[in-house]
Amino acid sequence: MTGSILRRAPGAAWRYLRAAPGTFVWLAVLLATTRLVHHFPPGFRDRFLEHRSTNVHNLWRTPVRVLVASALYLDGGGWPLYFVLYNLFHVPVERWLGTWRWLGVAAVAHVGATYLSEGLVLLAVRTGYAPHSALFTRDIGVSYALAGVQGALTHRLPRPWRYGYLACLLGVYGFALAADRTFTGVGHLTAALLGLACVPAARWSARRYGTRRPRSDDRTAAG
């Protein structure tokens, strides 16, 4: 039996990877960039990441470049943790919605939460509640996209589990914001809400235009 399992394992692993190609390509890119940045001297590493940060200054000058670049790096590493989180959240959502709709949800959460949170930073600077240096605060990573996908996953869960999951999700991000009132706390909560709101539109698109529709068990789970 052990030999049979070992023979089937490569095929099962390949089917698992192929069912969510976008997630694993993204993870591969993050692994490569994390290893690359790890070998930079500390001073150069800071300048390198600041150049790819979605702070107010960079969003004003090169918005598209930094919005894309910031989603390709992990500030401070932690790739093994994100490998686990991507498998828990990104993989099921990509398999459910399809790669392009999953990517759309992640992009809406990433871009929307970034602009809202950094807009609050700009407002705080202009009204004197934050120093001018806040316009250059480093903001880089994939956590907004992850929070958006976590919000989207709510619609994939059957009742009544979805309500408990949603309460936990919003409770975690809401508590984090209340405990430490920073722009990233605003961004994470906003991203989760954006992901939650995106799925009805994505499901309508799948039914109306998509070539890959949710399976019958997916429709039942989504309610």
GROMACS .gro file of N, CA, C and O in nm, residues 35-148:
model
  456
   35ARG      N    1   1.454   3.557  -0.130
   35ARG     CA    2   1.594   3.511  -0.125
   35ARG      C    3   1.688   3.616  -0.182
   35ARG      O    4   1.800   3.635  -0.133
   36LEU      N    5   1.642   3.685  -0.287
   36LEU     CA    6   1.725   3.790  -0.347
   36LEU      C    7   1.749   3.903  -0.248
   36LEU      O    8   1.864   3.943  -0.225
   37VAL      N    9   1.641   3.954  -0.188
   37VAL     CA   10   1.653   4.067  -0.097
   37VAL      C   11   1.734   4.030   0.027
   37VAL      O   12   1.806   4.113   0.084
   38HIS      N   13   1.725   3.904   0.068
   38HIS     CA   14   1.797   3.859   0.187
   38HIS      C   15   1.948   3.875   0.171
   38HIS      O   16   2.020   3.894   0.272
   39HIS      N   17   1.997   3.870   0.049
   39HIS     CA   18   2.142   3.878   0.026
   39HIS      C   19   2.189   4.022   0.006
   39HIS      O   20   2.309   4.045  -0.011
   40PHE      N   21   2.098   4.118   0.007
   40PHE     CA   22   2.139   4.258  -0.007
   40PHE      C   23   2.198   4.310   0.124
   40PHE      O   24   2.154   4.269   0.233
   41PRO      N   25   2.294   4.402   0.119
   41PRO     CA   26   2.339   4.470   0.240
   41PRO      C   27   2.221   4.546   0.302
   41PRO      O   28   2.133   4.595   0.228
   42PRO      N   29   2.214   4.559   0.434
   42PRO     CA   30   2.097   4.620   0.500
   42PRO      C   31   2.059   4.757   0.444
   42PRO      O   32   1.941   4.784   0.420
   43GLY      N   33   2.156   4.844   0.425
   43GLY     CA   34   2.124   4.978   0.375
   43GLY      C   35   2.066   4.975   0.235
   43GLY      O   36   1.966   5.042   0.206
   44PHE      N   37   2.126   4.896   0.148
   44PHE     CA   38   2.075   4.884   0.012
   44PHE      C   39   1.939   4.817   0.010
   44PHE      O   40   1.851   4.854  -0.068
   45ARG      N   41   1.919   4.718   0.099
   45ARG     CA   42   1.790   4.649   0.107
   45ARG      C   43   1.679   4.747   0.142
   45ARG      O   44   1.572   4.744   0.082
   46ASP      N   45   1.705   4.836   0.238
   46ASP     CA   46   1.603   4.933   0.277
   46ASP      C   47   1.569   5.027   0.163
   46ASP      O   48   1.451   5.056   0.136
   47ARG      N   49   1.671   5.075   0.094
   47ARG     CA   50   1.646   5.165  -0.019
   47ARG      C   51   1.573   5.092  -0.131
   47ARG      O   52   1.484   5.149  -0.197
   48PHE      N   53   1.609   4.968  -0.155
   48PHE     CA   54   1.547   4.888  -0.259
   48PHE      C   55   1.397   4.871  -0.233
   48PHE      O   56   1.313   4.890  -0.322
   49LEU      N   57   1.361   4.837  -0.109
   49LEU     CA   58   1.221   4.816  -0.075
   49LEU      C   59   1.144   4.947  -0.070
   49LEU      O   60   1.026   4.954  -0.109
   50GLU      N   61   1.208   5.053  -0.022
   50GLU     CA   62   1.141   5.183  -0.018
   50GLU      C   63   1.106   5.231  -0.159
   50GLU      O   64   1.003   5.297  -0.178
   51HIS      N   65   1.189   5.197  -0.255
   51HIS     CA   66   1.163   5.235  -0.394
   51HIS      C   67   1.040   5.163  -0.450
   51HIS      O   68   0.979   5.207  -0.548
   52ARG      N   69   1.004   5.051  -0.388
   52ARG     CA   70   0.888   4.970  -0.431
   52ARG      C   71   0.770   4.981  -0.336
   52ARG      O   72   0.675   4.905  -0.347
   53SER      N   73   0.778   5.072  -0.245
   53SER     CA   74   0.673   5.090  -0.145
   53SER      C   75   0.555   5.168  -0.199
   53SER      O   76   0.570   5.261  -0.281
   54THR      N   77   0.435   5.132  -0.155
   54THR     CA   78   0.315   5.204  -0.198
   54THR      C   79   0.283   5.315  -0.098
   54THR      O   80   0.171   5.327  -0.048
   55ASN      N   81   0.383   5.397  -0.067
   55ASN     CA   82   0.355   5.514   0.017
   55ASN      C   83   0.300   5.626  -0.069
   55ASN      O   84   0.292   5.616  -0.192
   56VAL      N   85   0.260   5.734  -0.004
   56VAL     CA   86   0.195   5.845  -0.076
   56VAL      C   87   0.288   5.902  -0.182
   56VAL      O   88   0.246   5.930  -0.296
   57HIS      N   89   0.415   5.918  -0.148
   57HIS     CA   90   0.510   5.976  -0.243
   57HIS      C   91   0.521   5.893  -0.370
   57HIS      O   92   0.512   5.946  -0.482
   58ASN      N   93   0.538   5.762  -0.354
   58ASN     CA   94   0.553   5.676  -0.472
   58ASN      C   95   0.423   5.660  -0.550
   58ASN      O   96   0.424   5.649  -0.673
   59LEU      N   97   0.311   5.655  -0.479
   59LEU     CA   98   0.181   5.645  -0.548
   59LEU      C   99   0.154   5.768  -0.634
   59LEU      O  100   0.088   5.759  -0.738
   60TRP      N  101   0.204   5.882  -0.591
   60TRP     CA  102   0.185   6.004  -0.669
   60TRP      C  103   0.272   6.004  -0.793
   60TRP      O  104   0.231   6.048  -0.900
   61ARG      N  105   0.394   5.950  -0.781
   61ARG     CA  106   0.490   5.956  -0.892
   61ARG      C  107   0.474   5.839  -0.989
   61ARG      O  108   0.469   5.861  -1.111
   62THR      N  109   0.471   5.717  -0.940
   62THR     CA  110   0.467   5.599  -1.027
   62THR      C  111   0.368   5.496  -0.971
   62THR      O  112   0.409   5.391  -0.920
   63PRO      N  113   0.240   5.525  -0.977
   63PRO     CA  114   0.141   5.439  -0.909
   63PRO      C  115   0.137   5.295  -0.961
   63PRO      O  116   0.135   5.202  -0.881
   64VAL      N  117   0.137   5.277  -1.092
   64VAL     CA  118   0.125   5.141  -1.146
   64VAL      C  119   0.248   5.058  -1.109
   64VAL      O  120   0.237   4.942  -1.066
   65ARG      N  121   0.365   5.116  -1.123
   65ARG     CA  122   0.488   5.043  -1.094
   65ARG      C  123   0.492   4.995  -0.950
   65ARG      O  124   0.520   4.878  -0.922
   66VAL      N  125   0.462   5.085  -0.855
   66VAL     CA  126   0.475   5.044  -0.714
   66VAL      C  127   0.360   4.953  -0.670
   66VAL      O  128   0.379   4.867  -0.583
   67LEU      N  129   0.242   4.968  -0.730
   67LEU     CA  130   0.133   4.878  -0.694
   67LEU      C  131   0.164   4.735  -0.735
   67LEU      O  132   0.132   4.640  -0.664
   68VAL      N  133   0.227   4.719  -0.851
   68VAL     CA  134   0.267   4.585  -0.896
   68VAL      C  135   0.387   4.536  -0.815
   68VAL      O  136   0.388   4.424  -0.763
   69ALA      N  137   0.489   4.621  -0.803
   69ALA     CA  138   0.613   4.579  -0.737
   69ALA      C  139   0.590   4.544  -0.590
   69ALA      O  140   0.649   4.448  -0.538
   70SER      N  141   0.504   4.619  -0.522
   70SER     CA  142   0.486   4.594  -0.379
   70SER      C  143   0.423   4.458  -0.353
   70SER      O  144   0.437   4.402  -0.243
   71ALA      N  145   0.352   4.404  -0.452
   71ALA     CA  146   0.289   4.273  -0.435
   71ALA      C  147   0.383   4.158  -0.470
   71ALA      O  148   0.341   4.042  -0.468
   72LEU      N  149   0.508   4.189  -0.499
   72LEU     CA  150   0.604   4.086  -0.537
   72LEU      C  151   0.714   4.067  -0.433
   72LEU      O  152   0.809   3.992  -0.456
   73TYR      N  153   0.700   4.137  -0.320
   73TYR     CA  154   0.802   4.129  -0.216
   73TYR      C  155   0.735   4.113  -0.080
   73TYR      O  156   0.621   4.156  -0.059
   74LEU      N  157   0.809   4.052   0.012
   74LEU     CA  158   0.767   4.040   0.150
   74LEU      C  159   0.861   4.123   0.235
   74LEU      O  160   0.981   4.099   0.237
   75ASP      N  161   0.808   4.220   0.303
   75ASP     CA  162   0.891   4.306   0.387
   75ASP      C  163   0.930   4.230   0.514
   75ASP      O  164   0.846   4.205   0.600
   76GLY      N  165   1.054   4.189   0.523
   76GLY     CA  166   1.100   4.117   0.640
   76GLY      C  167   1.099   3.966   0.625
   76GLY      O  168   1.128   3.893   0.720
   77GLY      N  169   1.063   3.915   0.510
   77GLY     CA  170   1.067   3.770   0.488
   77GLY      C  171   0.938   3.703   0.531
   77GLY      O  172   0.829   3.754   0.509
   78GLY      N  173   0.951   3.585   0.594
   78GLY     CA  174   0.833   3.512   0.638
   78GLY      C  175   0.767   3.430   0.530
   78GLY      O  176   0.647   3.401   0.539
   79TRP      N  177   0.843   3.387   0.428
   79TRP     CA  178   0.783   3.313   0.317
   79TRP      C  179   0.716   3.183   0.361
   79TRP      O  180   0.607   3.152   0.312
   80PRO      N  181   0.773   3.103   0.452
   80PRO     CA  182   0.704   2.979   0.492
   80PRO      C  183   0.565   3.004   0.549
   80PRO      O  184   0.472   2.927   0.523
   81LEU      N  185   0.549   3.112   0.626
   81LEU     CA  186   0.416   3.145   0.678
   81LEU      C  187   0.320   3.176   0.565
   81LEU      O  188   0.205   3.129   0.564
   82TYR      N  189   0.365   3.252   0.467
   82TYR     CA  190   0.277   3.285   0.355
   82TYR      C  191   0.248   3.164   0.268
   82TYR      O  192   0.141   3.155   0.207
   83PHE      N  193   0.342   3.068   0.262
   83PHE     CA  194   0.314   2.944   0.191
   83PHE      C  195   0.194   2.874   0.253
   83PHE      O  196   0.105   2.826   0.183
   84VAL      N  197   0.189   2.869   0.385
   84VAL     CA  198   0.076   2.808   0.454
   84VAL      C  199  -0.053   2.888   0.430
   84VAL      O  200  -0.158   2.833   0.396
   85LEU      N  201  -0.045   3.020   0.446
   85LEU     CA  202  -0.163   3.105   0.430
   85LEU      C  203  -0.217   3.102   0.287
   85LEU      O  204  -0.338   3.101   0.266
   86TYR      N  205  -0.127   3.098   0.189
   86TYR     CA  206  -0.172   3.092   0.050
   86TYR      C  207  -0.244   2.962   0.022
   86TYR      O  208  -0.343   2.958  -0.053
   87ASN      N  209  -0.197   2.853   0.081
   87ASN     CA  210  -0.265   2.725   0.061
   87ASN      C  211  -0.399   2.721   0.132
   87ASN      O  212  -0.493   2.657   0.085
   88LEU      N  213  -0.409   2.787   0.246
   88LEU     CA  214  -0.534   2.788   0.321
   88LEU      C  215  -0.641   2.876   0.257
   88LEU      O  216  -0.761   2.843   0.262
   89PHE      N  217  -0.599   2.988   0.196
   89PHE     CA  218  -0.697   3.085   0.149
   89PHE      C  219  -0.693   3.106  -0.003
   89PHE      O  220  -0.797   3.099  -0.069
   90HIS      N  221  -0.578   3.133  -0.060
   90HIS     CA  222  -0.572   3.160  -0.203
   90HIS      C  223  -0.609   3.038  -0.287
   90HIS      O  224  -0.682   3.050  -0.386
   91VAL      N  225  -0.557   2.922  -0.251
   91VAL     CA  226  -0.582   2.802  -0.331
   91VAL      C  227  -0.732   2.771  -0.343
   91VAL      O  228  -0.782   2.754  -0.455
   92PRO      N  229  -0.807   2.763  -0.234
   92PRO     CA  230  -0.950   2.731  -0.251
   92PRO      C  231  -1.027   2.838  -0.327
   92PRO      O  232  -1.119   2.806  -0.403
   93VAL      N  233  -0.990   2.965  -0.310
   93VAL     CA  234  -1.063   3.070  -0.381
   93VAL      C  235  -1.029   3.067  -0.530
   93VAL      O  236  -1.117   3.085  -0.615
   94GLU      N  237  -0.902   3.044  -0.565
   94GLU     CA  238  -0.867   3.035  -0.707
   94GLU      C  239  -0.934   2.915  -0.773
   94GLU      O  240  -0.984   2.924  -0.886
   95ARG      N  241  -0.938   2.802  -0.704
   95ARG     CA  242  -1.004   2.684  -0.760
   95ARG      C  243  -1.154   2.708  -0.777
   95ARG      O  244  -1.214   2.656  -0.871
   96TRP      N  245  -1.211   2.786  -0.689
   96TRP     CA  246  -1.355   2.811  -0.693
   96TRP      C  247  -1.392   2.913  -0.801
   96TRP      O  248  -1.479   2.888  -0.884
   97LEU      N  249  -1.324   3.026  -0.802
   97LEU     CA  250  -1.361   3.135  -0.894
   97LEU      C  251  -1.290   3.125  -1.028
   97LEU      O  252  -1.335   3.185  -1.125
   98GLY      N  253  -1.181   3.052  -1.035
   98GLY     CA  254  -1.098   3.053  -1.155
   98GLY      C  255  -0.986   3.155  -1.137
   98GLY      O  256  -0.996   3.249  -1.059
   99THR      N  257  -0.878   3.137  -1.212
   99THR     CA  258  -0.758   3.216  -1.190
   99THR      C  259  -0.781   3.365  -1.212
   99THR      O  260  -0.738   3.448  -1.129
  100TRP      N  261  -0.849   3.403  -1.318
  100TRP     CA  262  -0.861   3.546  -1.349
  100TRP      C  263  -0.953   3.617  -1.251
  100TRP      O  264  -0.926   3.731  -1.212
  101ARG      N  265  -1.061   3.552  -1.210
  101ARG     CA  266  -1.151   3.617  -1.114
  101ARG      C  267  -1.087   3.623  -0.975
  101ARG      O  268  -1.104   3.721  -0.903
  102TRP      N  269  -1.016   3.517  -0.940
  102TRP     CA  270  -0.941   3.520  -0.814
  102TRP      C  271  -0.840   3.634  -0.814
  102TRP      O  272  -0.828   3.710  -0.716
  103LEU      N  273  -0.767   3.647  -0.925
  103LEU     CA  274  -0.668   3.754  -0.934
  103LEU      C  275  -0.736   3.891  -0.930
  103LEU      O  276  -0.682   3.986  -0.871
  104GLY      N  277  -0.854   3.901  -0.989
  104GLY     CA  278  -0.928   4.027  -0.984
  104GLY      C  279  -0.966   4.065  -0.843
  104GLY      O  280  -0.954   4.182  -0.803
  105VAL      N  281  -1.012   3.967  -0.764
  105VAL     CA  282  -1.046   3.994  -0.624
  105VAL      C  283  -0.923   4.041  -0.548
  105VAL      O  284  -0.927   4.140  -0.473
  106ALA      N  285  -0.811   3.971  -0.566
  106ALA     CA  286  -0.687   4.009  -0.497
  106ALA      C  287  -0.642   4.149  -0.538
  106ALA      O  288  -0.597   4.228  -0.453
  107ALA      N  289  -0.654   4.180  -0.667
  107ALA     CA  290  -0.610   4.311  -0.716
  107ALA      C  291  -0.698   4.424  -0.662
  107ALA      O  292  -0.648   4.529  -0.622
  108VAL      N  293  -0.830   4.402  -0.662
  108VAL     CA  294  -0.921   4.504  -0.610
  108VAL      C  295  -0.890   4.531  -0.462
  108VAL      O  296  -0.886   4.646  -0.418
  109ALA      N  297  -0.869   4.424  -0.385
  109ALA     CA  298  -0.838   4.441  -0.243
  109ALA      C  299  -0.704   4.513  -0.224
  109ALA      O  300  -0.694   4.605  -0.141
  110HIS      N  301  -0.604   4.472  -0.300
  110HIS     CA  302  -0.471   4.531  -0.288
  110HIS      C  303  -0.474   4.680  -0.325
  110HIS      O  304  -0.424   4.765  -0.249
  111VAL      N  305  -0.532   4.712  -0.438
  111VAL     CA  306  -0.532   4.851  -0.485
  111VAL      C  307  -0.626   4.937  -0.401
  111VAL      O  308  -0.591   5.047  -0.357
  112GLY      N  309  -0.748   4.887  -0.377
  112GLY     CA  310  -0.845   4.966  -0.302
  112GLY      C  311  -0.800   4.995  -0.161
  112GLY      O  312  -0.810   5.110  -0.113
  113ALA      N  313  -0.750   4.893  -0.091
  113ALA     CA  314  -0.705   4.914   0.047
  113ALA      C  315  -0.583   5.005   0.052
  113ALA      O  316  -0.568   5.085   0.145
  114THR      N  317  -0.495   4.992  -0.046
  114THR     CA  318  -0.376   5.078  -0.050
  114THR      C  319  -0.415   5.224  -0.065
  114THR      O  320  -0.367   5.310   0.010
  115TYR      N  321  -0.503   5.253  -0.158
  115TYR     CA  322  -0.539   5.392  -0.182
  115TYR      C  323  -0.619   5.451  -0.065
  115TYR      O  324  -0.600   5.568  -0.029
  116LEU      N  325  -0.706   5.373  -0.005
  116LEU     CA  326  -0.781   5.425   0.108
  116LEU      C  327  -0.689   5.452   0.227
  116LEU      O  328  -0.695   5.560   0.288
  117SER      N  329  -0.604   5.357   0.260
  117SER     CA  330  -0.516   5.375   0.375
  117SER      C  331  -0.416   5.487   0.353
  117SER      O  332  -0.392   5.570   0.442
  118GLU      N  333  -0.358   5.493   0.234
  118GLU     CA  334  -0.262   5.600   0.207
  118GLU      C  335  -0.331   5.735   0.191
  118GLU      O  336  -0.272   5.839   0.220
  119GLY      N  337  -0.456   5.733   0.147
  119GLY     CA  338  -0.533   5.857   0.144
  119GLY      C  339  -0.553   5.914   0.283
  119GLY      O  340  -0.547   6.036   0.303
  120LEU      N  341  -0.573   5.826   0.380
  120LEU     CA  342  -0.586   5.871   0.519
  120LEU      C  343  -0.454   5.926   0.571
  120LEU      O  344  -0.452   6.022   0.650
  121VAL      N  345  -0.343   5.865   0.528
  121VAL     CA  346  -0.211   5.918   0.566
  121VAL      C  347  -0.194   6.059   0.511
  121VAL      O  348  -0.150   6.152   0.583
  122LEU      N  349  -0.228   6.079   0.386
  122LEU     CA  350  -0.217   6.212   0.324
  122LEU      C  351  -0.305   6.313   0.397
  122LEU      O  352  -0.262   6.426   0.424
  123LEU      N  353  -0.427   6.272   0.431
  123LEU     CA  354  -0.517   6.361   0.504
  123LEU      C  355  -0.459   6.396   0.641
  123LEU      O  356  -0.466   6.512   0.685
  124ALA      N  357  -0.402   6.297   0.708
  124ALA     CA  358  -0.344   6.321   0.840
  124ALA      C  359  -0.226   6.418   0.831
  124ALA      O  360  -0.209   6.505   0.918
  125VAL      N  361  -0.145   6.408   0.727
  125VAL     CA  362  -0.032   6.499   0.710
  125VAL      C  363  -0.081   6.640   0.682
  125VAL      O  364  -0.032   6.738   0.741
  126ARG      N  365  -0.179   6.652   0.596
  126ARG     CA  366  -0.229   6.785   0.558
  126ARG      C  367  -0.302   6.855   0.672
  126ARG      O  368  -0.307   6.978   0.676
  127THR      N  369  -0.359   6.779   0.763
  127THR     CA  370  -0.430   6.839   0.876
  127THR      C  371  -0.344   6.849   1.001
  127THR      O  372  -0.392   6.892   1.106
  128GLY      N  373  -0.218   6.808   0.990
  128GLY     CA  374  -0.126   6.824   1.101
  128GLY      C  375  -0.127   6.712   1.202
  128GLY      O  376  -0.060   6.721   1.306
  129TYR      N  377  -0.198   6.602   1.176
  129TYR     CA  378  -0.202   6.490   1.270
  129TYR      C  379  -0.085   6.393   1.250
  129TYR      O  380  -0.065   6.304   1.333
  130ALA      N  381  -0.013   6.408   1.142
  130ALA     CA  382   0.103   6.321   1.116
  130ALA      C  383   0.214   6.405   1.056
  130ALA      O  384   0.188   6.505   0.987
  131PRO      N  385   0.339   6.368   1.080
  131PRO     CA  386   0.451   6.445   1.024
  131PRO      C  387   0.464   6.424   0.874
  131PRO      O  388   0.413   6.326   0.819
  132HIS      N  389   0.536   6.513   0.810
  132HIS     CA  390   0.557   6.504   0.666
  132HIS      C  391   0.628   6.374   0.627
  132HIS      O  392   0.606   6.320   0.518
  133SER      N  393   0.708   6.320   0.715
  133SER     CA  394   0.781   6.197   0.685
  133SER      C  395   0.687   6.078   0.664
  133SER      O  396   0.728   5.977   0.605
  134ALA      N  397   0.563   6.089   0.712
  134ALA     CA  398   0.467   5.980   0.694
  134ALA      C  399   0.437   5.955   0.546
  134ALA      O  400   0.394   5.845   0.509
  135LEU      N  401   0.460   6.056   0.462
  135LEU     CA  402   0.438   6.039   0.319
  135LEU      C  403   0.534   5.939   0.258
  135LEU      O  404   0.512   5.889   0.147
  136PHE      N  405   0.642   5.906   0.329
  136PHE     CA  406   0.745   5.817   0.279
  136PHE      C  407   0.751   5.685   0.358
  136PHE      O  408   0.846   5.608   0.341
  137THR      N  409   0.651   5.661   0.442
  137THR     CA  410   0.649   5.539   0.522
  137THR      C  411   0.645   5.416   0.432
  137THR      O  412   0.569   5.410   0.336
  138ARG      N  413   0.726   5.316   0.466
  138ARG     CA  414   0.733   5.196   0.382
  138ARG      C  415   0.607   5.111   0.398
  138ARG      O  416   0.565   5.079   0.508
  139ASP      N  417   0.548   5.075   0.286
  139ASP     CA  418   0.428   4.991   0.284
  139ASP      C  419   0.443   4.895   0.167
  139ASP      O  420   0.421   4.933   0.052
  140ILE      N  421   0.480   4.773   0.199
  140ILE     CA  422   0.507   4.677   0.093
  140ILE      C  423   0.464   4.538   0.138
  140ILE      O  424   0.464   4.508   0.257
  141GLY      N  425   0.419   4.457   0.046
  141GLY     CA  426   0.380   4.321   0.082
  141GLY      C  427   0.246   4.280   0.022
  141GLY      O  428   0.183   4.355  -0.053
  142VAL      N  429   0.204   4.160   0.058
  142VAL     CA  430   0.088   4.097  -0.006
  142VAL      C  431  -0.029   4.080   0.091
  142VAL      O  432  -0.126   4.010   0.060
  143SER      N  433  -0.021   4.141   0.208
  143SER     CA  434  -0.122   4.115   0.311
  143SER      C  435  -0.259   4.172   0.275
  143SER      O  436  -0.361   4.116   0.317
  144TYR      N  437  -0.266   4.283   0.201
  144TYR     CA  438  -0.396   4.336   0.163
  144TYR      C  439  -0.466   4.239   0.066
  144TYR      O  440  -0.586   4.213   0.079
  145ALA      N  441  -0.392   4.187  -0.030
  145ALA     CA  442  -0.451   4.090  -0.122
  145ALA      C  443  -0.496   3.965  -0.048
  145ALA      O  444  -0.602   3.908  -0.077
  146LEU      N  445  -0.416   3.921   0.048
  146LEU     CA  446  -0.454   3.805   0.128
  146LEU      C  447  -0.581   3.832   0.207
  146LEU      O  448  -0.672   3.747   0.211
  147ALA      N  449  -0.591   3.948   0.269
  147ALA     CA  450  -0.712   3.982   0.344
  147ALA      C  451  -0.835   3.986   0.253
  147ALA      O  452  -0.944   3.943   0.292
  148GLY      N  453  -0.817   4.036   0.132
  148GLY     CA  454  -0.928   4.039   0.037
  148GLY      C  455  -0.975   3.900   0.000
  148GLY      O  456  -1.097   3.873  -0.006
   0.00000   0.00000   0.00000
